[in-house]
Protein backbone atom coordinates (compact mmCIF):
# COMPACT_ATOMS: atom_id res chain seq x y z
CA MET A 1 77.12 37.10 50.98
CA ASP A 2 75.78 33.89 49.25
CA ASN A 3 77.11 31.23 51.59
CA PHE A 4 75.70 33.13 54.76
CA ILE A 5 74.01 30.77 57.05
CA PRO A 6 72.74 32.66 60.14
CA ASN A 7 72.97 29.68 62.71
CA ILE A 8 76.44 29.09 61.74
CA HIS A 9 77.88 32.47 60.76
CA HIS A 10 76.51 34.46 63.51
CA ARG A 11 79.11 35.57 66.14
CA LYS A 12 77.91 36.48 69.62
CA SER A 13 79.75 39.58 70.86
CA ILE A 14 82.07 39.21 73.88
CA ARG A 15 81.37 42.83 74.84
CA LEU A 16 79.01 43.82 77.58
CA GLN A 17 75.85 44.37 75.90
CA GLY A 18 74.56 48.10 75.95
CA TYR A 19 77.91 49.44 77.59
CA ASP A 20 79.39 52.34 76.03
CA TYR A 21 83.23 51.76 75.65
CA SER A 22 84.03 55.15 74.99
CA LYS A 23 82.97 55.94 78.52
CA SER A 24 85.62 57.13 80.97
CA GLY A 25 87.07 54.47 83.08
CA LEU A 26 89.75 51.97 83.35
CA TYR A 27 89.93 48.86 80.96
CA PHE A 28 92.10 45.91 81.17
CA ILE A 29 92.86 44.74 77.69
CA THR A 30 94.47 41.52 76.32
CA ILE A 31 95.32 41.16 72.67
CA CYS A 32 96.48 37.82 71.42
CA VAL A 33 98.72 36.72 68.56
CA GLN A 34 97.03 34.53 66.05
CA ASN A 35 97.70 30.89 66.70
CA ARG A 36 99.55 31.98 69.99
CA LYS A 37 102.74 32.23 67.86
CA CYS A 38 105.51 33.81 70.00
CA LEU A 39 106.34 36.78 67.72
CA PHE A 40 107.50 39.40 70.37
CA GLY A 41 110.62 37.64 72.12
CA ASN A 42 110.99 35.21 74.79
CA ILE A 43 111.06 34.78 78.67
CA LEU A 44 114.46 34.65 80.13
CA ARG A 45 114.54 32.19 82.89
CA GLY A 46 116.87 33.02 85.84
CA ASN A 47 116.94 34.64 89.20
CA TYR A 48 113.62 36.38 88.10
CA ASP A 49 111.99 35.77 84.73
CA GLU A 50 112.03 38.60 82.37
CA MET A 51 110.50 39.37 79.00
CA VAL A 52 113.40 39.78 76.37
CA LEU A 53 111.99 41.70 73.52
CA ASN A 54 112.96 41.01 70.02
CA ASP A 55 112.60 43.83 67.19
CA ALA A 56 108.97 42.98 66.60
CA GLY A 57 108.39 43.11 70.57
CA LYS A 58 110.16 46.51 70.63
CA ILE A 59 107.81 47.85 67.74
CA ALA A 60 104.82 46.44 69.83
CA VAL A 61 105.87 48.58 72.78
CA LYS A 62 106.47 51.56 70.57
CA CYS A 63 103.06 51.34 69.11
CA TRP A 64 101.59 50.95 72.67
CA LEU A 65 103.35 53.85 74.15
CA GLU A 66 102.19 56.01 71.10
CA ILE A 67 98.53 55.28 71.84
CA PRO A 68 97.91 58.65 73.64
CA LYS A 69 99.45 60.52 70.72
CA HIS A 70 96.66 59.22 68.31
CA PHE A 71 94.11 59.03 71.14
CA PRO A 72 94.39 62.04 73.53
CA ASN A 73 91.77 60.74 75.65
CA ALA A 74 93.61 57.74 76.48
CA VAL A 75 95.97 57.44 79.52
CA LEU A 76 98.20 54.27 79.72
CA HIS A 77 98.71 52.50 82.86
CA GLU A 78 100.62 49.21 83.67
CA HIS A 79 101.27 47.12 80.62
CA ILE A 80 103.43 44.41 79.30
CA ILE A 81 104.39 42.70 75.90
CA MET A 82 104.45 38.96 76.16
CA PRO A 83 105.89 36.60 73.64
CA ASN A 84 102.25 36.02 72.06
CA HIS A 85 100.10 38.58 73.71
CA VAL A 86 99.74 42.11 75.17
CA HIS A 87 98.26 43.01 78.45
CA GLY A 88 97.63 46.64 79.29
CA ILE A 89 95.28 49.07 81.25
CA ILE A 90 94.03 51.85 79.40
CA GLU A 91 92.16 54.71 81.12
CA LEU A 92 89.68 56.74 79.04
CA VAL A 93 89.32 60.36 80.43
CA LYS A 94 86.88 63.01 79.36
CA ASN A 95 88.85 65.56 77.01
CA HIS A 96 86.82 68.40 75.42
CA ASP A 97 89.83 69.05 73.15
CA VAL A 98 89.48 65.81 71.23
CA GLY A 99 85.76 66.02 70.76
CA VAL A 100 84.92 63.03 72.93
CA GLN A 101 82.48 65.04 75.15
CA ASN A 102 80.47 67.05 72.52
CA ASN A 103 76.77 67.05 71.39
CA VAL A 104 76.96 64.20 69.03
CA GLY A 105 78.10 60.65 69.01
CA VAL A 106 78.54 57.88 66.42
CA GLN A 107 79.08 59.29 62.96
CA ASN A 108 77.79 62.69 64.26
CA PHE A 109 74.19 61.49 63.90
CA GLU A 110 73.20 60.21 67.40
CA PRO A 111 72.93 62.23 70.67
CA LEU A 112 75.51 60.99 73.19
CA GLN A 113 72.91 59.73 75.59
CA LYS A 114 71.64 57.21 72.95
CA ARG A 115 75.08 55.58 72.16
CA VAL A 116 73.76 52.32 70.95
CA ASN A 117 76.23 50.57 68.84
CA LYS A 118 73.64 48.52 66.85
CA PHE A 119 75.67 47.73 63.75
CA GLN A 120 79.02 47.23 65.45
CA LYS A 121 80.53 50.22 64.03
CA ILE A 122 83.64 51.42 65.91
CA ILE A 123 82.83 54.38 68.11
CA PRO A 124 85.56 57.15 67.68
CA TYR A 125 87.90 57.33 70.78
CA SER A 126 86.48 54.12 72.27
CA ILE A 127 88.40 51.14 73.50
CA GLY A 128 87.64 49.41 70.28
CA SER A 129 89.05 52.01 68.17
CA ILE A 130 92.15 52.22 70.22
CA VAL A 131 92.77 48.53 70.00
CA ARG A 132 92.01 48.58 66.36
CA GLY A 133 94.64 51.33 65.73
CA TYR A 134 97.23 49.49 67.80
CA LYS A 135 96.78 46.19 65.84
CA ILE A 136 97.01 48.15 62.56
CA GLY A 137 100.21 49.87 63.58
CA VAL A 138 101.88 46.49 64.56
CA THR A 139 100.49 44.62 61.66
CA LYS A 140 101.98 47.45 59.18
CA TRP A 141 105.44 46.87 60.66
CA PHE A 142 105.11 43.13 60.15
CA ARG A 143 104.00 43.39 56.66
CA SER A 144 106.77 45.68 55.82
CA ASN A 145 109.61 43.79 57.76
CA THR A 146 108.57 40.06 57.68
CA ASP A 147 106.71 37.45 55.70
CA ILE A 148 103.94 37.37 58.23
CA GLU A 149 100.59 38.79 56.92
CA PHE A 150 98.37 38.14 59.92
CA VAL A 151 99.60 38.95 63.25
CA TRP A 152 96.52 39.25 65.59
CA GLN A 153 93.79 37.03 66.73
CA ARG A 154 90.41 38.32 65.80
CA ASN A 155 88.89 40.38 68.62
CA TYR A 156 90.47 41.14 72.06
CA TYR A 157 89.53 40.69 75.69
CA GLU A 158 88.65 43.44 78.00
CA ASN A 159 87.53 43.82 81.55
CA ILE A 160 86.12 46.87 82.83
CA ILE A 161 87.92 47.85 86.02
CA ARG A 162 85.38 49.04 88.69
CA THR A 163 87.35 49.01 91.92
CA GLU A 164 90.80 50.05 93.46
CA ASN A 165 91.13 46.42 94.55
CA SER A 166 90.54 44.96 91.06
CA TYR A 167 93.01 47.60 89.73
CA GLN A 168 95.71 46.58 92.05
CA ARG A 169 95.20 42.83 91.36
CA ILE A 170 95.30 43.42 87.76
CA CYS A 171 98.40 45.56 87.86
CA GLU A 172 100.18 42.78 90.02
CA TYR A 173 98.99 40.22 87.42
CA ILE A 174 100.68 42.24 84.61
CA ILE A 175 103.85 42.94 86.53
CA ASN A 176 104.14 39.11 87.35
CA ASN A 177 103.13 37.81 83.93
CA PRO A 178 106.89 36.84 83.03
CA LYS A 179 107.43 35.11 86.22
CA ASN A 180 104.07 33.16 85.72
CA TRP A 181 104.62 32.50 81.90
CA HIS A 182 104.99 28.67 82.14
CA GLU A 183 101.44 28.45 84.02
CA ASP A 184 99.97 31.10 81.67
CA ASP A 185 96.85 30.19 79.51
CA PHE A 186 98.61 31.81 76.64
CA PHE A 187 101.87 29.85 76.95
CA SER A 188 102.22 27.49 73.91
């Protein structure tokens, strides 16, 4: 790249350095729409606020629910499609049938114990590969059915869930997200 200036073009990773994101566990994921555009529907105000999905929102749900079909090591927990972002908890489980726990790791060259992702390549069956697949599925629908080319903000947010208390708090946050929409950081 001729115009590469290391001090300007170097992005710092928001991932936990050295952490193996294909490791079994619970992950709270937030994926945002580019420029916070409300592409998936609206929050209906009333006795209780609820998310009303449009066609794109229904596709976003469909793609989310199909994650385990493409990633058998993924178990979906609480999730919600909001007007301009997606929240969900994904659990990665050990599954010998999908090759997650075998003798080799990234690109079949590294032993699993040395899963260092130095070159930021996507590790198969990891949270990164799941989010990438999800984004691709939703984007394909948009490109085939709308004039929107770029759906997603670059990257995604994740939080490794380490305690039952944290899990419960995040589940409540997801469930109550429509009710708290107007105070939400993603409300535009």
